[in-house]
Tab-separated table of C-alpha atoms and ligand atoms in Angstrom:
chain	number	residue	atom	x	y	z
A	1	MET	CA	-17.359	-42.867	-59.362
A	2	GLU	CA	-19.468	-39.966	-60.550
A	3	ILE	CA	-21.665	-38.183	-58.020
A	4	LEU	CA	-24.599	-36.057	-59.105
A	5	TYR	CA	-26.553	-33.560	-57.040
A	6	LYS	CA	-30.277	-33.508	-56.456
A	7	SER	CA	-32.674	-31.181	-54.695
A	8	THR	CA	-33.797	-31.934	-51.120
A	9	ARG	CA	-37.329	-31.191	-52.337
A	10	GLY	CA	-37.259	-33.592	-55.234
A	11	GLY	CA	-37.647	-31.189	-58.164
A	12	GLY	CA	-35.631	-31.388	-61.390
A	13	GLU	CA	-33.115	-33.934	-62.660
A	14	PRO	CA	-29.825	-34.607	-60.840
A	15	ILE	CA	-27.022	-32.324	-62.078
A	16	THR	CA	-23.235	-32.306	-61.957
A	17	ALA	CA	-21.258	-30.761	-59.108
A	18	SER	CA	-20.118	-27.869	-61.285
A	19	ALA	CA	-23.685	-27.099	-62.379
A	20	ALA	CA	-24.853	-27.204	-58.743
A	21	ILE	CA	-22.105	-24.758	-57.727
A	22	LEU	CA	-23.172	-22.360	-60.487
A	23	LYS	CA	-26.848	-22.550	-59.556
A	24	GLY	CA	-26.439	-22.289	-55.769
A	25	LEU	CA	-30.066	-23.102	-54.929
A	26	ALA	CA	-32.278	-25.646	-56.733
A	27	ASP	CA	-35.172	-24.257	-58.782
A	28	ASP	CA	-37.774	-25.720	-56.386
A	29	GLY	CA	-36.211	-23.844	-53.451
A	30	GLY	CA	-34.487	-26.976	-52.106
A	31	LEU	CA	-30.776	-27.402	-51.433
A	32	PHE	CA	-28.486	-29.559	-53.551
A	33	VAL	CA	-27.240	-32.741	-51.888
A	34	PRO	CA	-24.976	-35.470	-53.258
A	35	GLU	CA	-26.841	-38.604	-54.368
A	36	ARG	CA	-24.756	-40.490	-51.810
A	37	ILE	CA	-22.037	-39.567	-49.360
A	38	PRO	CA	-18.769	-41.047	-50.638
A	39	ALA	CA	-16.381	-42.994	-48.383
A	40	LEU	CA	-12.802	-41.839	-47.837
A	41	ASP	CA	-10.570	-43.839	-50.185
A	42	LYS	CA	-7.297	-43.152	-48.381
A	43	SER	CA	-6.484	-44.684	-44.998
A	44	LEU	CA	-6.259	-42.431	-41.954
A	45	ALA	CA	-2.563	-43.335	-41.706
A	46	GLU	CA	-2.021	-42.131	-45.277
A	47	LEU	CA	-3.952	-38.916	-44.628
A	48	ALA	CA	-1.818	-38.327	-41.538
A	49	GLN	CA	1.213	-37.896	-43.797
A	50	MET	CA	-0.415	-35.158	-45.877
A	51	GLU	CA	-0.439	-31.384	-45.839
A	52	TYR	CA	-3.667	-29.413	-45.860
A	53	ALA	CA	-3.805	-28.997	-49.644
A	54	GLN	CA	-3.329	-32.726	-50.202
A	55	VAL	CA	-6.081	-33.632	-47.748
A	56	ALA	CA	-8.268	-31.042	-49.476
A	57	TYR	CA	-7.734	-32.803	-52.773
A	58	GLU	CA	-8.426	-36.289	-51.344
A	59	VAL	CA	-11.731	-35.122	-49.854
A	60	MET	CA	-12.976	-32.776	-52.564
A	61	LYS	CA	-12.241	-35.118	-55.468
A	62	LEU	CA	-14.813	-37.531	-54.032
A	63	TYR	CA	-17.569	-34.892	-54.267
A	64	LEU	CA	-16.620	-32.722	-57.237
A	65	THR	CA	-16.353	-35.637	-59.612
A	66	ASP	CA	-16.738	-33.662	-62.838
A	67	PHE	CA	-13.660	-31.547	-62.054
A	68	THR	CA	-10.414	-32.937	-63.484
A	69	GLU	CA	-7.486	-33.567	-61.156
A	70	GLU	CA	-5.686	-30.617	-62.678
A	71	GLU	CA	-8.662	-28.275	-62.298
A	72	LEU	CA	-9.236	-29.201	-58.682
A	73	LYS	CA	-5.568	-29.043	-57.687
A	74	ASN	CA	-5.322	-25.670	-59.363
A	75	CYS	CA	-8.306	-24.326	-57.379
A	76	ILE	CA	-6.829	-25.679	-54.145
A	77	ALA	CA	-3.391	-24.194	-54.814
A	78	ARG	CA	-4.859	-20.763	-55.472
A	79	ALA	CA	-7.040	-20.857	-52.363
A	80	TYR	CA	-4.801	-22.129	-49.566
A	81	ASP	CA	-1.693	-20.016	-50.061
A	82	SER	CA	-0.066	-17.019	-48.363
A	83	LYS	CA	-3.483	-15.448	-47.816
A	84	PHE	CA	-3.347	-17.626	-44.699
A	85	ASP	CA	-0.953	-16.407	-42.033
A	86	THR	CA	0.105	-19.923	-41.089
A	87	GLN	CA	1.588	-22.633	-43.265
A	88	GLU	CA	-0.624	-25.228	-41.614
A	89	ILE	CA	-3.789	-23.377	-42.779
A	90	ALA	CA	-5.831	-24.833	-39.874
A	91	PRO	CA	-3.595	-25.405	-36.811
A	92	LEU	CA	-4.715	-27.185	-33.645
A	93	ALA	CA	-4.090	-25.573	-30.261
A	94	GLU	CA	-4.428	-27.605	-27.087
A	95	ALA	CA	-5.911	-25.768	-24.108
A	96	ASP	CA	-7.596	-26.988	-20.942
A	97	GLY	CA	-8.211	-30.518	-22.171
A	98	ALA	CA	-9.530	-29.781	-25.674
A	99	TYR	CA	-8.089	-29.235	-29.134
A	100	TYR	CA	-9.073	-25.918	-30.672
A	101	LEU	CA	-9.076	-26.188	-34.462
A	102	GLU	CA	-8.203	-22.642	-35.508
A	103	LEU	CA	-10.172	-21.912	-38.668
A	104	PHE	CA	-9.462	-18.180	-38.619
A	105	HIS	CA	-6.056	-17.777	-40.212
A	106	GLY	CA	-7.386	-16.600	-43.587
A	107	ALA	CA	-7.809	-13.150	-45.105
A	108	THR	CA	-10.769	-12.007	-42.990
A	109	ILE	CA	-9.979	-13.923	-39.768
A	110	ALA	CA	-13.234	-15.899	-39.557
A	111	PHE	CA	-13.873	-19.505	-40.598
A	112	LYS	CA	-15.844	-18.327	-43.662
A	113	ASP	CA	-12.438	-17.929	-45.346
A	114	MET	CA	-11.938	-21.718	-45.345
A	115	ALA	CA	-14.621	-22.066	-48.019
A	116	LEU	CA	-14.765	-18.585	-49.515
A	117	SER	CA	-11.117	-18.591	-50.540
A	118	ILE	CA	-11.779	-21.533	-52.843
A	119	LEU	CA	-15.378	-20.888	-53.963
A	120	PRO	CA	-14.439	-18.194	-56.539
A	121	HIS	CA	-12.002	-20.616	-58.202
A	122	LEU	CA	-14.500	-23.468	-58.152
A	123	MET	CA	-17.072	-21.134	-59.641
A	124	THR	CA	-14.923	-19.768	-62.482
A	125	THR	CA	-13.761	-23.314	-63.286
A	126	ALA	CA	-17.398	-24.463	-63.260
A	127	ALA	CA	-18.341	-21.582	-65.581
A	128	LYS	CA	-15.676	-22.675	-68.068
A	129	LYS	CA	-16.709	-26.320	-67.884
A	130	ASN	CA	-20.340	-25.423	-68.523
A	131	GLU	CA	-19.398	-22.989	-71.301
A	132	ILE	CA	-20.933	-20.023	-69.534
A	133	LYS	CA	-19.965	-16.910	-71.464
A	134	ASN	CA	-21.598	-14.437	-69.099
A	135	GLU	CA	-19.759	-12.656	-66.361
A	136	ILE	CA	-20.896	-13.985	-62.978
A	137	VAL	CA	-22.328	-11.449	-60.579
A	138	ILE	CA	-22.265	-12.597	-56.962
A	139	LEU	CA	-24.963	-10.958	-54.877
A	140	THR	CA	-24.641	-11.160	-51.107
A	141	ALA	CA	-26.517	-9.749	-48.157
A	142	THR	CA	-24.459	-9.812	-44.993
A	143	SER	CA	-24.695	-9.140	-41.294
A	144	GLY	CA	-20.913	-8.876	-41.148
A	145	ASP	CA	-18.644	-11.898	-41.665
A	146	THR	CA	-19.820	-13.469	-44.924
A	147	GLY	CA	-19.735	-10.166	-46.841
A	148	LYS	CA	-16.091	-9.450	-46.162
A	149	ALA	CA	-14.972	-13.049	-46.720
A	150	ALA	CA	-16.829	-13.154	-50.055
A	151	LEU	CA	-15.363	-9.782	-51.084
A	152	ALA	CA	-11.862	-10.940	-50.258
A	153	GLY	CA	-12.413	-14.198	-52.113
A	154	PHE	CA	-13.846	-12.717	-55.290
A	155	ALA	CA	-11.771	-9.490	-55.488
A	156	ASP	CA	-10.030	-9.318	-58.874
A	157	VAL	CA	-11.146	-12.830	-59.848
A	158	GLU	CA	-11.526	-12.676	-63.610
A	159	GLY	CA	-15.019	-13.173	-65.003
A	160	THR	CA	-16.732	-12.254	-61.733
A	161	ARG	CA	-18.140	-9.222	-59.989
A	162	ILE	CA	-19.288	-9.097	-56.414
A	163	ILE	CA	-21.912	-6.868	-54.844
A	164	VAL	CA	-22.444	-6.846	-51.074
A	165	PHE	CA	-25.354	-5.193	-49.298
A	166	TYR	CA	-25.039	-4.602	-45.562
A	167	PRO	CA	-27.291	-2.800	-43.056
A	168	LYS	CA	-25.733	0.671	-42.797
A	169	ASN	CA	-26.166	0.877	-39.030
A	170	GLY	CA	-26.289	-2.832	-38.251
A	171	VAL	CA	-22.690	-4.077	-38.317
A	172	SER	CA	-19.782	-3.528	-35.935
A	173	PRO	CA	-17.349	-0.645	-36.700
A	174	ILE	CA	-14.551	-3.132	-37.457
A	175	GLN	CA	-16.798	-5.172	-39.751
A	176	GLU	CA	-17.895	-2.032	-41.655
A	177	LYS	CA	-14.341	-0.773	-41.981
A	178	GLN	CA	-13.263	-4.183	-43.307
A	179	MET	CA	-15.872	-3.983	-46.065
A	180	VAL	CA	-15.684	-0.334	-47.139
A	181	THR	CA	-11.906	-0.504	-47.527
A	182	GLN	CA	-12.105	-3.523	-49.873
A	183	LYS	CA	-9.861	-3.208	-52.937
A	184	GLY	CA	-10.583	-4.733	-56.353
A	185	ALA	CA	-12.169	-3.169	-59.444
A	186	ASN	CA	-14.882	-5.854	-59.514
A	187	THR	CA	-16.064	-5.206	-55.941
A	188	PHE	CA	-19.038	-3.084	-54.908
A	189	VAL	CA	-20.193	-2.487	-51.349
A	190	VAL	CA	-23.454	-0.779	-50.493
A	191	GLY	CA	-24.927	0.201	-47.138
A	192	ILE	CA	-28.703	0.131	-47.082
A	193	HIS	CA	-31.040	2.101	-44.899
A	194	GLY	CA	-32.645	-0.917	-43.282
A	195	ASN	CA	-31.733	-3.982	-41.254
A	196	PHE	CA	-30.195	-7.320	-42.275
A	197	ASP	CA	-33.616	-8.820	-43.068
A	198	ASP	CA	-34.277	-5.951	-45.498
A	199	ALA	CA	-30.948	-6.596	-47.207
A	200	GLN	CA	-31.618	-10.340	-47.340
A	201	SER	CA	-35.148	-10.031	-48.736
A	202	GLY	CA	-34.000	-7.392	-51.234
A	203	VAL	CA	-31.385	-9.787	-52.574
A	204	LYS	CA	-33.896	-12.656	-52.760
A	205	LYS	CA	-36.270	-10.387	-54.686
A	206	ILE	CA	-33.552	-9.557	-57.195
A	207	PHE	CA	-32.788	-13.292	-57.656
A	208	ALA	CA	-36.480	-13.971	-58.311
A	209	ASP	CA	-36.921	-11.117	-60.839
A	210	GLY	CA	-37.296	-12.827	-64.230
A	211	ALA	CA	-37.233	-9.614	-66.268
A	212	LEU	CA	-34.044	-8.486	-64.580
A	213	LYS	CA	-32.475	-11.885	-65.185
A	214	GLN	CA	-33.287	-11.521	-68.896
A	215	LYS	CA	-31.848	-7.989	-68.965
A	216	LEU	CA	-28.651	-9.203	-67.350
A	217	ASP	CA	-28.325	-12.026	-69.831
A	218	GLU	CA	-28.695	-9.609	-72.761
A	219	ASN	CA	-25.836	-7.625	-71.291
A	220	GLY	CA	-23.597	-10.624	-70.659
A	221	PHE	CA	-24.173	-11.151	-66.934
A	222	GLN	CA	-25.781	-13.733	-64.653
A	223	PHE	CA	-26.308	-13.871	-60.904
A	224	SER	CA	-24.970	-16.452	-58.493
A	225	SER	CA	-24.759	-16.890	-54.737
A	226	ALA	CA	-21.877	-17.161	-52.279
A	227	ASN	CA	-23.869	-18.011	-49.185
A	228	SER	CA	-23.640	-21.210	-47.237
A	229	ILE	CA	-26.377	-23.072	-49.075
A	230	ASN	CA	-23.990	-23.445	-52.042
A	231	ILE	CA	-22.420	-26.926	-52.066
A	232	GLY	CA	-19.246	-25.169	-53.198
A	233	ARG	CA	-19.055	-23.913	-49.627
A	234	LEU	CA	-20.093	-27.109	-47.877
A	235	VAL	CA	-17.560	-29.454	-49.495
A	236	PRO	CA	-14.406	-27.419	-48.626
A	237	GLN	CA	-15.612	-27.366	-44.994
A	238	ILE	CA	-15.473	-31.171	-44.735
A	239	VAL	CA	-11.741	-31.037	-45.372
A	240	TYR	CA	-10.652	-29.518	-42.072
A	241	TYR	CA	-12.350	-32.186	-39.967
A	242	VAL	CA	-10.459	-34.882	-41.841
A	243	TYR	CA	-7.294	-32.811	-41.556
A	244	ALA	CA	-7.748	-32.327	-37.797
A	245	TYR	CA	-8.188	-36.055	-37.222
A	246	ALA	CA	-5.158	-36.841	-39.388
A	247	LYS	CA	-3.106	-34.278	-37.505
A	248	LEU	CA	-4.020	-35.738	-34.086
A	249	LEU	CA	-3.034	-39.125	-35.438
A	250	ALA	CA	0.250	-37.854	-36.895
A	251	GLU	CA	1.143	-36.278	-33.554
A	252	GLY	CA	0.429	-39.521	-31.719
A	253	ARG	CA	-2.396	-38.000	-29.683
A	254	ILE	CA	-4.870	-40.636	-30.845
A	255	SER	CA	-4.484	-44.085	-32.318
A	256	GLU	CA	-5.783	-45.019	-35.761
A	257	GLY	CA	-9.548	-45.528	-35.637
A	258	GLU	CA	-9.957	-44.007	-32.166
A	259	GLN	CA	-13.189	-42.033	-31.964
A	260	ILE	CA	-13.178	-38.310	-31.244
A	261	ASN	CA	-15.904	-35.757	-30.557
A	262	VAL	CA	-16.395	-32.502	-32.414
A	263	VAL	CA	-17.960	-29.312	-30.987
A	264	VAL	CA	-19.196	-26.638	-33.395
A	265	PRO	CA	-20.548	-23.155	-32.597
A	266	THR	CA	-23.570	-23.124	-34.857
A	267	GLY	CA	-25.756	-20.623	-36.684
A	268	ASN	CA	-26.830	-21.625	-40.171
A	269	PHE	CA	-25.815	-25.274	-39.534
A	270	GLY	CA	-23.270	-25.303	-42.389
A	271	ASN	CA	-20.137	-25.989	-40.381
A	272	ILE	CA	-21.548	-28.818	-38.255
A	273	LEU	CA	-23.220	-30.364	-41.299
A	274	ALA	CA	-19.758	-30.629	-42.854
A	275	ALA	CA	-18.623	-32.551	-39.743
A	276	TYR	CA	-21.647	-34.848	-40.129
A	277	TYR	CA	-20.665	-35.521	-43.738
A	278	ALA	CA	-17.102	-36.267	-42.598
A	279	LYS	CA	-18.461	-38.793	-40.067
A	280	ASN	CA	-20.581	-40.399	-42.771
A	281	MET	CA	-17.489	-40.686	-44.984
A	282	GLY	CA	-15.951	-42.937	-42.338
A	283	LEU	CA	-14.033	-40.455	-40.201
A	284	PRO	CA	-14.119	-41.823	-36.612
A	285	ILE	CA	-16.251	-39.115	-35.016
A	286	ASP	CA	-18.533	-40.121	-32.156
A	287	LYS	CA	-20.559	-37.134	-30.972
A	288	LEU	CA	-21.362	-34.036	-33.021
A	289	ILE	CA	-21.909	-31.403	-30.364
A	290	CYS	CA	-23.999	-28.508	-31.632
A	291	ALA	CA	-23.459	-25.326	-29.609
A	292	SER	CA	-25.941	-22.447	-29.721
A	293	ASN	CA	-25.981	-19.040	-28.086
A	294	GLU	CA	-29.165	-17.622	-26.533
A	295	ASN	CA	-30.909	-18.066	-29.901
A	296	LYS	CA	-31.199	-21.723	-28.957
A	297	VAL	CA	-33.667	-22.924	-31.575
A	298	LEU	CA	-31.366	-25.863	-32.422
A	299	PHE	CA	-30.899	-26.910	-28.782
A	300	ASP	CA	-34.682	-27.045	-28.406
A	301	PHE	CA	-34.944	-29.010	-31.646
A	302	PHE	CA	-32.495	-31.690	-30.510
A	303	GLU	CA	-34.283	-31.895	-27.140
A	304	SER	CA	-37.862	-32.057	-28.346
A	305	GLY	CA	-37.910	-32.900	-32.053
A	306	THR	CA	-39.770	-29.660	-32.734
A	307	TYR	CA	-38.124	-26.865	-34.691
A	308	ASP	CA	-39.858	-23.621	-33.735
A	309	ARG	CA	-38.662	-20.259	-34.966
A	310	ASN	CA	-41.546	-18.378	-33.291
A	311	ARG	CA	-39.551	-16.670	-30.581
A	312	GLU	CA	-37.743	-13.468	-29.868
A	313	PHE	CA	-34.543	-12.804	-31.796
A	314	VAL	CA	-31.771	-12.083	-29.289
A	315	LEU	CA	-28.784	-9.872	-30.159
A	316	THR	CA	-25.731	-11.501	-28.578
A	317	SER	CA	-21.961	-11.040	-28.443
A	318	SER	CA	-21.672	-13.891	-30.992
A	319	PRO	CA	-23.634	-12.152	-33.792
A	320	SER	CA	-22.685	-14.620	-36.526
A	321	MET	CA	-24.795	-17.193	-34.683
A	322	ASP	CA	-27.800	-14.912	-34.188
A	323	ILE	CA	-30.128	-16.773	-36.478
A	324	LEU	CA	-33.520	-18.429	-36.170
A	325	ILE	CA	-33.728	-20.210	-39.515
A	326	SER	CA	-30.762	-22.558	-39.921
A	327	SER	CA	-30.911	-23.132	-43.682
A	328	ASN	CA	-28.528	-26.070	-43.844
A	329	LEU	CA	-30.543	-28.082	-41.335
A	330	GLU	CA	-32.738	-28.953	-44.320
A	331	ARG	CA	-29.958	-31.209	-45.625
A	332	LEU	CA	-29.952	-33.148	-42.343
A	333	ILE	CA	-33.751	-33.363	-42.224
A	334	TYR	CA	-33.731	-34.769	-45.740
A	335	ARG	CA	-31.244	-37.426	-44.723
A	336	ILE	CA	-32.947	-38.510	-41.512
A	337	ALA	CA	-36.220	-38.683	-43.443
A	338	GLY	CA	-34.570	-41.495	-45.405
A	339	GLU	CA	-33.916	-39.178	-48.382
A	340	ASP	CA	-37.653	-38.773	-48.770
A	341	ALA	CA	-37.895	-35.459	-50.649
A	342	GLN	CA	-41.646	-35.264	-50.301
A	343	LYS	CA	-41.524	-35.615	-46.542
A	344	ASN	CA	-38.789	-33.004	-46.317
A	345	ALA	CA	-40.673	-30.621	-48.608
A	346	SER	CA	-43.808	-30.850	-46.497
A	347	LEU	CA	-41.866	-30.116	-43.278
A	348	MET	CA	-40.260	-27.098	-44.967
A	349	GLN	CA	-43.709	-25.976	-46.056
A	350	GLU	CA	-44.840	-26.143	-42.416
A	351	LEU	CA	-41.807	-24.078	-41.436
A	352	SER	CA	-42.702	-21.421	-43.945
A	353	ASN	CA	-46.418	-21.425	-43.071
A	354	ALA	CA	-46.439	-21.833	-39.306
A	355	GLY	CA	-42.802	-21.218	-38.438
A	356	LYS	CA	-42.411	-24.701	-36.979
A	357	TYR	CA	-42.463	-28.440	-37.595
A	358	THR	CA	-42.047	-31.659	-35.629
A	359	ILE	CA	-40.118	-34.692	-36.836
A	360	THR	CA	-41.256	-38.285	-36.293
A	361	ASP	CA	-39.801	-40.514	-33.567
A	362	ALA	CA	-38.071	-42.594	-36.224
A	363	MET	CA	-36.350	-39.474	-37.547
A	364	LYS	CA	-35.430	-38.386	-34.048
A	365	ALA	CA	-33.771	-41.754	-33.476
A	366	GLU	CA	-31.457	-40.948	-36.420
A	367	LEU	CA	-30.113	-37.957	-34.487
A	368	ALA	CA	-28.423	-40.065	-31.801
A	369	SER	CA	-24.944	-38.841	-32.727
A	370	PHE	CA	-25.927	-35.204	-32.142
A	371	TYR	CA	-25.848	-33.490	-28.788
A	372	GLY	CA	-27.333	-29.999	-28.502
A	373	GLY	CA	-26.279	-27.441	-25.925
A	374	TYR	CA	-26.295	-23.700	-25.435
A	375	ALA	CA	-24.496	-20.961	-23.568
A	376	SER	CA	-25.898	-17.800	-22.016
A	377	GLU	CA	-24.170	-14.452	-22.545
A	378	GLN	CA	-22.848	-14.570	-19.010
A	379	GLU	CA	-21.472	-18.103	-19.334
A	380	THR	CA	-19.788	-17.146	-22.612
A	381	ALA	CA	-17.986	-14.138	-21.176
A	382	GLN	CA	-17.048	-16.071	-18.052
A	383	ARG	CA	-15.491	-18.871	-20.102
A	384	ILE	CA	-13.283	-16.440	-22.049
A	385	GLY	CA	-11.946	-15.000	-18.799
A	386	GLU	CA	-11.560	-18.394	-17.112
A	387	LEU	CA	-9.709	-20.014	-20.019
A	388	TYR	CA	-7.396	-17.018	-20.253
A	389	GLU	CA	-6.664	-17.079	-16.516
A	390	LYS	CA	-6.025	-20.803	-16.564
A	391	THR	CA	-3.977	-21.157	-19.760
A	392	GLY	CA	-3.245	-17.750	-21.321
A	393	TYR	CA	-5.153	-18.830	-24.424
A	394	VAL	CA	-7.676	-16.262	-25.726
A	395	ILE	CA	-10.738	-17.360	-27.689
A	396	ASP	CA	-13.420	-15.317	-29.428
A	397	THR	CA	-17.060	-15.165	-28.339
A	398	HIS	CA	-18.334	-17.754	-30.861
A	399	THR	CA	-15.667	-20.265	-29.920
A	400	ALA	CA	-16.433	-19.552	-26.261
A	401	VAL	CA	-20.046	-20.641	-26.785
A	402	ALA	CA	-18.690	-23.987	-28.020
A	403	SER	CA	-16.269	-24.212	-25.125
A	404	VAL	CA	-19.056	-23.656	-22.554
A	405	VAL	CA	-21.206	-26.321	-24.176
A	406	TYR	CA	-18.299	-28.778	-24.182
A	407	GLU	CA	-17.744	-28.240	-20.450
A	408	LYS	CA	-21.460	-28.886	-19.834
A	409	TYR	CA	-21.342	-31.993	-22.036
A	410	LYS	CA	-18.384	-33.436	-20.116
A	411	LYS	CA	-20.047	-32.804	-16.790
A	412	GLU	CA	-23.288	-34.405	-17.934
A	413	THR	CA	-21.853	-37.474	-19.645
A	414	GLY	CA	-18.418	-38.082	-18.170
A	415	ASP	CA	-17.218	-38.731	-21.726
A	416	THR	CA	-13.426	-38.494	-21.888
A	417	LYS	CA	-12.901	-38.928	-25.629
A	418	LYS	CA	-10.464	-36.519	-27.272
A	419	THR	CA	-12.406	-33.549	-28.533
A	420	VAL	CA	-11.921	-30.980	-31.286
A	421	ILE	CA	-13.604	-27.592	-30.863
A	422	ALA	CA	-14.089	-25.609	-34.066
A	423	SER	CA	-12.609	-22.181	-33.370
A	424	THR	CA	-14.471	-20.012	-35.843
A	425	ALA	CA	-13.108	-16.502	-35.402
A	426	SER	CA	-9.997	-14.740	-34.238
A	427	PRO	CA	-10.461	-12.930	-30.910
A	428	PHE	CA	-9.203	-9.845	-32.775
A	429	LYS	CA	-12.438	-9.763	-34.752
A	430	PHE	CA	-14.546	-9.334	-31.611
A	431	THR	CA	-11.977	-7.506	-29.532
A	432	ARG	CA	-14.313	-5.454	-27.372
A	433	SER	CA	-16.466	-8.352	-26.144
A	434	VAL	CA	-13.370	-10.479	-25.597
A	435	MET	CA	-11.471	-7.834	-23.648
A	436	ASN	CA	-14.498	-6.921	-21.547
A	437	ALA	CA	-14.830	-10.586	-20.651
A	438	ILE	CA	-11.241	-10.606	-19.457
A	439	ASP	CA	-11.382	-7.354	-17.495
A	440	GLN	CA	-14.003	-4.598	-17.205
A	441	LYS	CA	-11.247	-1.962	-17.065
A	442	TYR	CA	-10.847	-2.182	-20.848
A	443	ASP	CA	-14.317	-0.788	-21.495
A	444	SER	CA	-13.174	2.823	-21.881
A	445	MET	CA	-10.489	2.147	-24.532
A	446	ASP	CA	-11.115	2.728	-28.252
A	447	ASP	CA	-11.240	-0.178	-30.710
A	448	PHE	CA	-7.684	-0.033	-31.998
A	449	ALA	CA	-6.168	0.594	-28.575
A	450	LEU	CA	-7.976	-2.563	-27.471
A	451	VAL	CA	-6.469	-4.444	-30.390
A	452	ASP	CA	-2.960	-3.521	-29.215
A	453	GLU	CA	-3.805	-4.474	-25.661
A	454	LEU	CA	-5.141	-7.864	-26.784
A	455	SER	CA	-1.966	-8.445	-28.756
A	456	LYS	CA	0.015	-7.838	-25.564
A	457	ILE	CA	-1.964	-10.007	-23.197
A	458	ALA	CA	-2.449	-12.883	-25.677
A	459	ASN	CA	1.165	-12.658	-26.789
A	460	ALA	CA	-0.042	-12.797	-30.412
A	461	ALA	CA	0.726	-10.530	-33.359
A	462	VAL	CA	-2.097	-8.305	-34.601
A	463	PRO	CA	-3.478	-10.103	-37.690
A	464	ARG	CA	-2.850	-8.525	-41.082
A	465	ALA	CA	-6.621	-8.192	-41.595
A	466	ILE	CA	-6.777	-5.763	-38.663
A	467	GLU	CA	-3.455	-4.002	-39.386
A	468	GLU	CA	-4.691	-3.280	-42.915
A	469	ILE	CA	-7.882	-1.516	-41.928
A	470	ARG	CA	-6.242	0.673	-39.315
A	471	THR	CA	-5.054	3.111	-41.971
A	472	ALA	CA	-6.800	1.913	-45.144
A	473	PRO	CA	-8.707	4.514	-47.159
A	474	VAL	CA	-12.467	4.135	-47.538
A	475	LEU	CA	-13.151	3.025	-51.120
A	476	HIS	CA	-16.896	2.430	-50.928
A	477	ASP	CA	-19.379	5.003	-49.721
A	478	HIS	CA	-22.541	4.012	-51.583
A	479	VAL	CA	-25.708	4.093	-49.568
A	480	CYS	CA	-29.189	3.341	-50.867
A	481	GLU	CA	-32.769	2.897	-49.743
A	482	LYS	CA	-34.009	-0.662	-49.443
A	483	ASN	CA	-36.295	-0.270	-52.475
A	484	GLU	CA	-33.395	0.943	-54.633
A	485	MET	CA	-31.293	-2.218	-54.526
A	486	ALA	CA	-32.121	-3.469	-58.048
A	487	ASP	CA	-31.415	-0.002	-59.522
A	488	THR	CA	-28.147	0.082	-57.636
A	489	VAL	CA	-27.123	-3.290	-59.083
A	490	CYS	CA	-27.956	-2.121	-62.628
A	491	GLY	CA	-26.042	1.099	-62.081
A	492	PHE	CA	-22.949	-0.793	-60.985
A	493	LEU	CA	-23.161	-3.118	-63.975
A	494	GLY	CA	-23.707	-0.156	-66.314
A	495	ILE	CA	-27.039	-1.376	-67.661
A	496	MET	CA	-30.397	0.384	-67.816
A	497	GLU	CA	-33.187	-1.282	-65.894
B	1	LIG	C1	-20.819	-18.055	-39.657
B	1	LIG	C2	-20.201	-18.227	-38.312
B	1	LIG	C3	-20.635	-19.227	-37.420
B	1	LIG	C4	-21.793	-20.134	-37.714
B	1	LIG	O1	-21.490	-21.075	-38.717
B	1	LIG	P1	-22.672	-21.859	-39.464
B	1	LIG	O2	-22.011	-22.633	-40.536
B	1	LIG	O3	-23.564	-20.767	-40.022
B	1	LIG	O4	-23.366	-22.691	-38.469
B	1	LIG	C5	-19.965	-19.362	-36.206
B	1	LIG	N1	-18.950	-18.537	-35.876
B	1	LIG	C6	-18.516	-17.553	-36.703
B	1	LIG	C7	-17.409	-16.676	-36.256
B	1	LIG	C8	-19.117	-17.370	-37.952
B	1	LIG	O5	-18.679	-16.383	-38.763
């Protein structure tokens, strides 16, 4: 049955999945949501017999209903291939009474690869279906992980170009090296003199520039977005929750229909929202455990019903979760408001005016399946060391936040259901914090020496993504001022502004 997409703020007519992927954000500033959440149409026992790509098809076909079977299978085949260093794509590792769903085996060793390896194919297919003749220019501002994953996904994809702006002095050395060594004639990486907010607002300004949009169109280009508000990123993320359940079932660790819990280290609320969609499709998930670091705006929201971003921004060892405005939460708010776009829009207006809003008691009652928790910096580091001592398994800082929150949840509730923890980055991506958590003596070693040491103690090969940048030549050295971003884009595209 066909599913169309509408804005969470009620503007415009519903559009097809492919049109929503091309647009990214709705014209009224809302996010696209499916008119209804479809139910799984294969039994859990059937799904348990399938490989990742097959599960991906069974889930995605229910959402991307204007893609043909051939188109969708083709996108899936091109995404989940040898770019991943494991045949399983998303393996489960059991450690200390939980199942870690490793979502970091892709090209850039963070979970962003799960969606960003398929988004470019969905987007070029969508462009063909909608008879877009222009070349698509992906603009991205990044604080580290999204930029590299988007670059890797879009590199050398025909009909696309990708431009990434990052804060010149605001990313880790490994993250910068990953980006500036990116190959691909259609890739462009620029450091700006400014922070992440400057990069982000510069990109938003370019998107909103009508004259520039016109100029691009005259020259055969149009902009699109690869960030997590695009439904082309949300839908592929539902897949791995279904896959994880099916895998536990196939291995006889749960029985068919048995409920499990899911713990997700959360920033922009995209990953956990995908788990919520999976639950609403009929996957037997009981609790959705939302784990925050010291930027615990979501924990406070689940406690009190008030979302309040007026607080200090804390820099933590899990930087991909350092965020005070969780964009994808809007999709949940819309749903618990009974799909009342007006109500959602007025709450979002309050957020933009006053930096906070409070939901009604009736809405709060709809959040019963969520549990919010958070981990301090000290608890996070301690958990990495403790888990390593106990089991030899090494997790990254983001995953450790989730692991701490799960331990707290168990203690508080006594719940013994089988639990999947989303493991969102390889420990090799945050080597220094991870190694310092294991032993202070590592503090004096340089980054690549630490990588080799981690490989030894974790008994794990150094991922290709890290091996590659050790010796890779720098291919991008553009730097610009924050007010020169539009000029820089035009220069790269070879058009006069
Ligand atoms: C992006 C990211 C997160 C947060 O995911 P959201 O979907 O934004 O909630 C967590 N961990 C890592 C390693 C990430 O890169």
